[in-house]
Coordinates of C-alpha atoms in Angstrom, one line a residue:
M17 CA -13.3 75.3 79.8
A18 CA -10.2 74.2 81.7
Y19 CA -10.2 72.1 84.8
N20 CA -6.4 72.0 85.7
L21 CA -6.5 68.3 85.0
L22 CA -2.8 68.2 84.2
K23 CA -1.4 70.9 86.5
G24 CA 2.2 70.1 87.3
K25 CA 2.4 67.2 84.8
K26 CA 5.2 67.0 82.2
G27 CA 5.4 65.1 79.0
I28 CA 6.4 64.5 75.4
I29 CA 4.2 65.0 72.4
F30 CA 5.1 63.3 69.1
G31 CA 3.7 64.2 65.7
A32 CA 2.3 67.7 65.8
L33 CA 2.5 68.8 62.1
D34 CA -0.1 71.5 61.7
A35 CA -3.3 72.8 63.2
N36 CA -5.3 69.9 61.7
S37 CA -3.4 67.2 63.5
I38 CA -4.6 65.5 66.7
A39 CA -1.2 65.9 68.3
W40 CA -1.4 69.7 67.7
K41 CA -4.9 69.9 69.3
T42 CA -3.7 67.7 72.2
A43 CA -0.7 70.0 72.8
E44 CA -3.0 73.0 72.9
R45 CA -5.4 71.3 75.4
V46 CA -2.6 70.0 77.6
H47 CA -1.2 73.6 77.8
E48 CA -4.7 74.8 78.7
E49 CA -5.0 72.2 81.4
G50 CA -1.7 73.2 83.1
G51 CA 0.7 70.6 81.6
T52 CA 4.1 71.3 80.2
F53 CA 5.8 69.3 77.4
V54 CA 8.5 68.9 74.8
L55 CA 7.4 68.7 71.2
T56 CA 9.1 66.4 68.8
N57 CA 8.9 65.2 65.2
A58 CA 11.1 63.9 62.4
P59 CA 13.3 66.6 60.9
I60 CA 11.6 66.3 57.5
A61 CA 8.1 66.6 59.0
M62 CA 9.2 69.7 60.9
R63 CA 10.2 71.3 57.7
M64 CA 6.8 70.6 56.2
G65 CA 4.8 71.7 59.2
Q66 CA 4.3 74.7 61.5
I67 CA 5.6 73.2 64.8
N68 CA 7.5 76.4 65.7
E69 CA 4.2 78.3 65.9
L70 CA 2.8 75.7 68.3
A71 CA 5.9 75.8 70.4
E72 CA 5.7 79.5 70.8
K73 CA 2.0 79.4 71.6
T74 CA 2.5 76.8 74.3
G75 CA 5.9 77.9 75.6
S76 CA 7.4 74.6 74.6
Q77 CA 10.8 73.5 73.4
I78 CA 11.2 71.4 70.2
I79 CA 13.6 68.4 70.0
P80 CA 13.9 66.9 66.5
A81 CA 14.0 63.1 66.6
D82 CA 13.7 60.3 64.1
A83 CA 11.4 57.8 65.8
T84 CA 13.1 54.9 63.9
S85 CA 16.4 55.8 65.6
T86 CA 17.0 54.4 69.0
E87 CA 19.9 56.9 69.4
D88 CA 17.6 59.8 68.6
L89 CA 15.0 58.6 71.0
D90 CA 17.4 58.0 73.9
K91 CA 18.7 61.6 73.4
L92 CA 15.1 62.9 73.2
V93 CA 14.2 61.2 76.5
S94 CA 17.3 62.5 78.4
Q95 CA 17.0 66.0 77.0
S96 CA 13.3 66.1 77.8
M97 CA 14.0 65.3 81.4
E98 CA 16.6 68.0 81.6
I99 CA 14.3 70.6 80.0
L100 CA 11.2 69.6 82.1
G101 CA 13.1 69.2 85.3
G102 CA 12.5 65.6 86.1
K103 CA 10.6 62.5 85.2
I104 CA 7.8 62.4 82.7
D105 CA 4.1 61.9 83.3
F106 CA 2.6 61.5 79.8
V107 CA 3.6 60.7 76.2
L108 CA 1.5 60.9 73.0
H109 CA 2.6 58.8 70.1
S110 CA 0.9 60.3 67.0
I111 CA 3.0 59.0 64.2
G112 CA 1.9 57.2 61.0
M113 CA 3.1 57.0 57.4
S114 CA 2.7 54.6 54.5
I115 CA 4.9 55.0 51.4
N116 CA 2.8 52.4 49.6
V117 CA -0.3 54.7 50.1
R118 CA 1.6 57.7 49.0
K119 CA 2.9 56.0 45.9
G120 CA -0.5 54.5 45.0
R121 CA 0.7 50.9 45.5
H122 CA -2.2 48.5 46.0
Y123 CA -2.2 46.2 49.0
T124 CA -1.8 43.2 46.6
D125 CA 1.2 44.8 45.0
E126 CA 3.2 46.2 47.8
N127 CA 6.8 47.4 47.5
Y128 CA 8.2 45.7 50.6
E129 CA 10.9 48.2 51.1
F130 CA 8.1 50.8 51.4
T131 CA 6.2 48.4 53.7
H132 CA 9.2 47.9 56.0
K133 CA 9.8 51.7 56.3
G134 CA 6.1 52.4 57.0
W135 CA 6.0 49.7 59.7
D136 CA 9.2 51.0 61.3
V137 CA 7.8 54.6 61.4
S138 CA 4.2 53.8 62.3
A139 CA 4.4 50.8 64.6
L140 CA 7.8 49.7 65.7
S141 CA 8.5 53.3 66.7
F142 CA 6.0 52.9 69.5
H143 CA 8.1 50.0 71.0
R144 CA 11.3 52.0 70.5
V145 CA 9.8 55.0 72.3
M146 CA 8.7 52.9 75.2
Q147 CA 11.9 51.0 75.4
S148 CA 13.9 54.3 75.6
L149 CA 11.6 55.5 78.4
F150 CA 11.7 52.2 80.2
K151 CA 15.4 51.8 80.2
A152 CA 16.0 55.4 81.3
D153 CA 13.4 55.0 84.1
A154 CA 12.0 58.2 82.7
M155 CA 8.3 57.8 83.6
N156 CA 6.8 58.8 87.0
E157 CA 4.5 56.2 88.6
W158 CA 1.0 56.4 87.4
G159 CA 2.2 58.0 84.2
S160 CA 0.4 57.5 80.9
I161 CA 1.5 56.6 77.4
V162 CA -1.0 56.9 74.6
A163 CA -0.8 56.0 70.9
L164 CA -3.4 56.8 68.2
T165 CA -4.7 54.0 66.1
Y166 CA -7.7 53.1 63.8
M167 CA -10.3 50.4 63.5
A168 CA -8.7 49.0 60.3
A169 CA -6.6 47.0 62.8
Q170 CA -9.7 44.8 63.4
R171 CA -11.7 45.2 60.2
S172 CA -10.9 45.4 56.6
F173 CA -10.9 48.8 54.9
P174 CA -9.5 48.1 51.4
D175 CA -7.9 51.5 50.8
Y176 CA -6.3 51.7 54.2
N177 CA -3.6 49.5 52.7
D178 CA -0.6 48.4 54.8
M179 CA -1.4 51.0 57.5
A180 CA -4.0 48.5 58.8
D181 CA -1.2 46.0 59.5
N182 CA 0.8 48.7 61.1
K183 CA -2.0 49.7 63.4
A184 CA -2.6 46.0 64.4
Y185 CA 1.1 45.7 65.4
L186 CA 0.9 49.0 67.2
E187 CA -2.0 47.8 69.3
S188 CA -0.3 44.6 70.2
V189 CA 2.8 46.5 71.3
A190 CA 0.6 48.5 73.6
R191 CA -0.7 45.4 75.3
S192 CA 2.6 43.6 75.5
F193 CA 4.7 46.6 76.7
G194 CA 1.8 47.8 78.8
Y195 CA 2.1 44.6 80.9
F196 CA 5.7 45.2 81.8
F197 CA 5.3 49.0 82.2
G198 CA 2.4 48.4 84.6
K199 CA 4.1 45.6 86.6
E200 CA 7.4 47.3 87.0
K201 CA 6.8 51.0 86.8
K202 CA 3.1 51.5 87.5
V203 CA 2.7 53.2 84.1
R204 CA -0.4 53.0 81.9
V205 CA -0.2 52.2 78.1
N206 CA -3.3 52.5 75.9
T207 CA -4.3 53.2 72.3
I208 CA -7.2 55.3 71.1
S209 CA -9.0 54.1 68.0
Q210 CA -10.2 57.4 66.6
S211 CA -12.9 58.2 64.0
P212 CA -11.6 59.0 60.5
T213 CA -10.3 62.5 60.9
P214 CA -9.4 65.1 58.2
T215 CA -5.7 65.5 59.2
T216 CA -3.0 66.0 56.7
A217 CA -2.0 62.3 57.1
G218 CA -5.6 61.0 56.9
Q219 CA -6.4 62.8 53.7
G220 CA -3.7 60.9 51.9
V221 CA -5.8 57.8 52.0
K222 CA -7.7 57.1 48.7
G223 CA -11.4 57.8 48.9
F224 CA -11.1 59.5 52.3
D225 CA -13.8 62.1 51.8
G226 CA -16.4 59.4 50.9
F227 CA -15.3 57.2 53.8
I228 CA -15.5 60.1 56.3
S229 CA -19.1 60.7 55.1
Y230 CA -20.0 57.0 55.4
A231 CA -18.6 56.9 59.0
E232 CA -20.6 60.0 59.9
Q233 CA -23.8 58.4 58.8
M234 CA -23.0 55.1 60.5
S235 CA -22.0 56.6 63.9
P236 CA -24.9 57.3 66.3
L237 CA -23.1 60.3 67.7
G238 CA -21.3 61.2 64.5
N239 CA -17.5 61.3 63.9
A240 CA -15.3 62.4 66.7
T241 CA -13.2 65.5 65.8
A242 CA -9.5 66.0 66.4
L243 CA -10.3 68.4 69.2
E244 CA -12.6 65.8 70.8
C245 CA -9.9 63.2 70.5
A246 CA -7.5 65.6 72.2
D247 CA -10.0 66.0 75.1
Y248 CA -10.3 62.2 75.4
T249 CA -6.5 61.9 75.4
L250 CA -6.3 64.3 78.3
T251 CA -8.5 62.1 80.4
L252 CA -6.0 59.3 79.9
F253 CA -3.2 61.5 80.8
S254 CA -5.0 62.6 84.0
D255 CA -5.2 60.9 87.4
L256 CA -8.8 60.1 86.7
T257 CA -7.9 57.0 84.7
K258 CA -5.1 55.5 86.9
K259 CA -6.3 51.9 86.5
V260 CA -6.9 52.0 82.7
T261 CA -4.1 50.2 80.8
M262 CA -3.4 47.8 78.0
Q263 CA -6.7 48.9 76.3
N264 CA -7.7 49.8 72.8
L265 CA -10.3 52.5 73.4
F266 CA -12.7 53.3 70.6
H267 CA -13.4 57.0 70.3
D268 CA -15.6 57.0 67.2
G269 CA -19.2 58.1 68.0
G270 CA -20.3 54.4 68.2
F271 CA -19.2 53.4 64.7
S272 CA -17.3 50.3 66.0
N273 CA -20.4 48.8 67.6
T274 CA -22.9 49.7 64.9
G275 CA -23.9 47.0 62.4
V276 CA -25.8 49.3 60.1
S277 CA -27.6 52.7 60.5
Q278 CA -31.0 53.8 59.3
E279 CA -29.3 56.4 57.1
V280 CA -27.1 53.8 55.3
M281 CA -30.0 51.3 54.9
E282 CA -32.2 54.0 53.2
K283 CA -29.6 54.4 50.5
F284 CA -30.4 50.8 49.3
V285 CA -34.2 51.1 49.4

């Protein structure tokens, strides 16, 4: 059911790779709620995914951009404003990558060149995106910027590897930049800490299937799906959450506040 929550609103959506991705689901839901947007991803990710299909489905244009390149991001912002016909109301940062994870490097045996690249793509890119938006004065007042994160930023999940550090940095950037974006531009900045979700990126983490099952049994409401995360993201893009900023918002079926569940305890009886 659509409520026209985003009618007339314009934005940029980063990271839609395929139909499993949260960014993809968010783009579909934004379109259903009356919003228009530009899609963007790194050129290599665009070759791997099906973003053209999403663009056709939602009547959107695609602008390739490397999120680790300030030049690319500056061009993305200016071109998006031209395409959309003015300032921007919402931005979704849904970008994450760990070469250490891909290469099977243990957290105690990192390749630091891999670490640096993963941090640049997954975390520093969020600052870069906001800096480009801020300097261009590209956001409308009461606009909303959202990045996706995970609870490994607060708690230890051994196989999440250096992505845990990246997410902790990402959340700190949201608070720090959120202060200045709020004070000077009346723009909200938040992160959503989502349940483990079977996206293409998520499934690259070792032991993912076992962990998603564990989280399902730990969460009173069960794991949140990609579509449910998209719906939650829409509420943050809408005018219904105008005073919510600098928050890390858990969207995980209650996992983050559950010490232990009956189902998990029964496995040890």
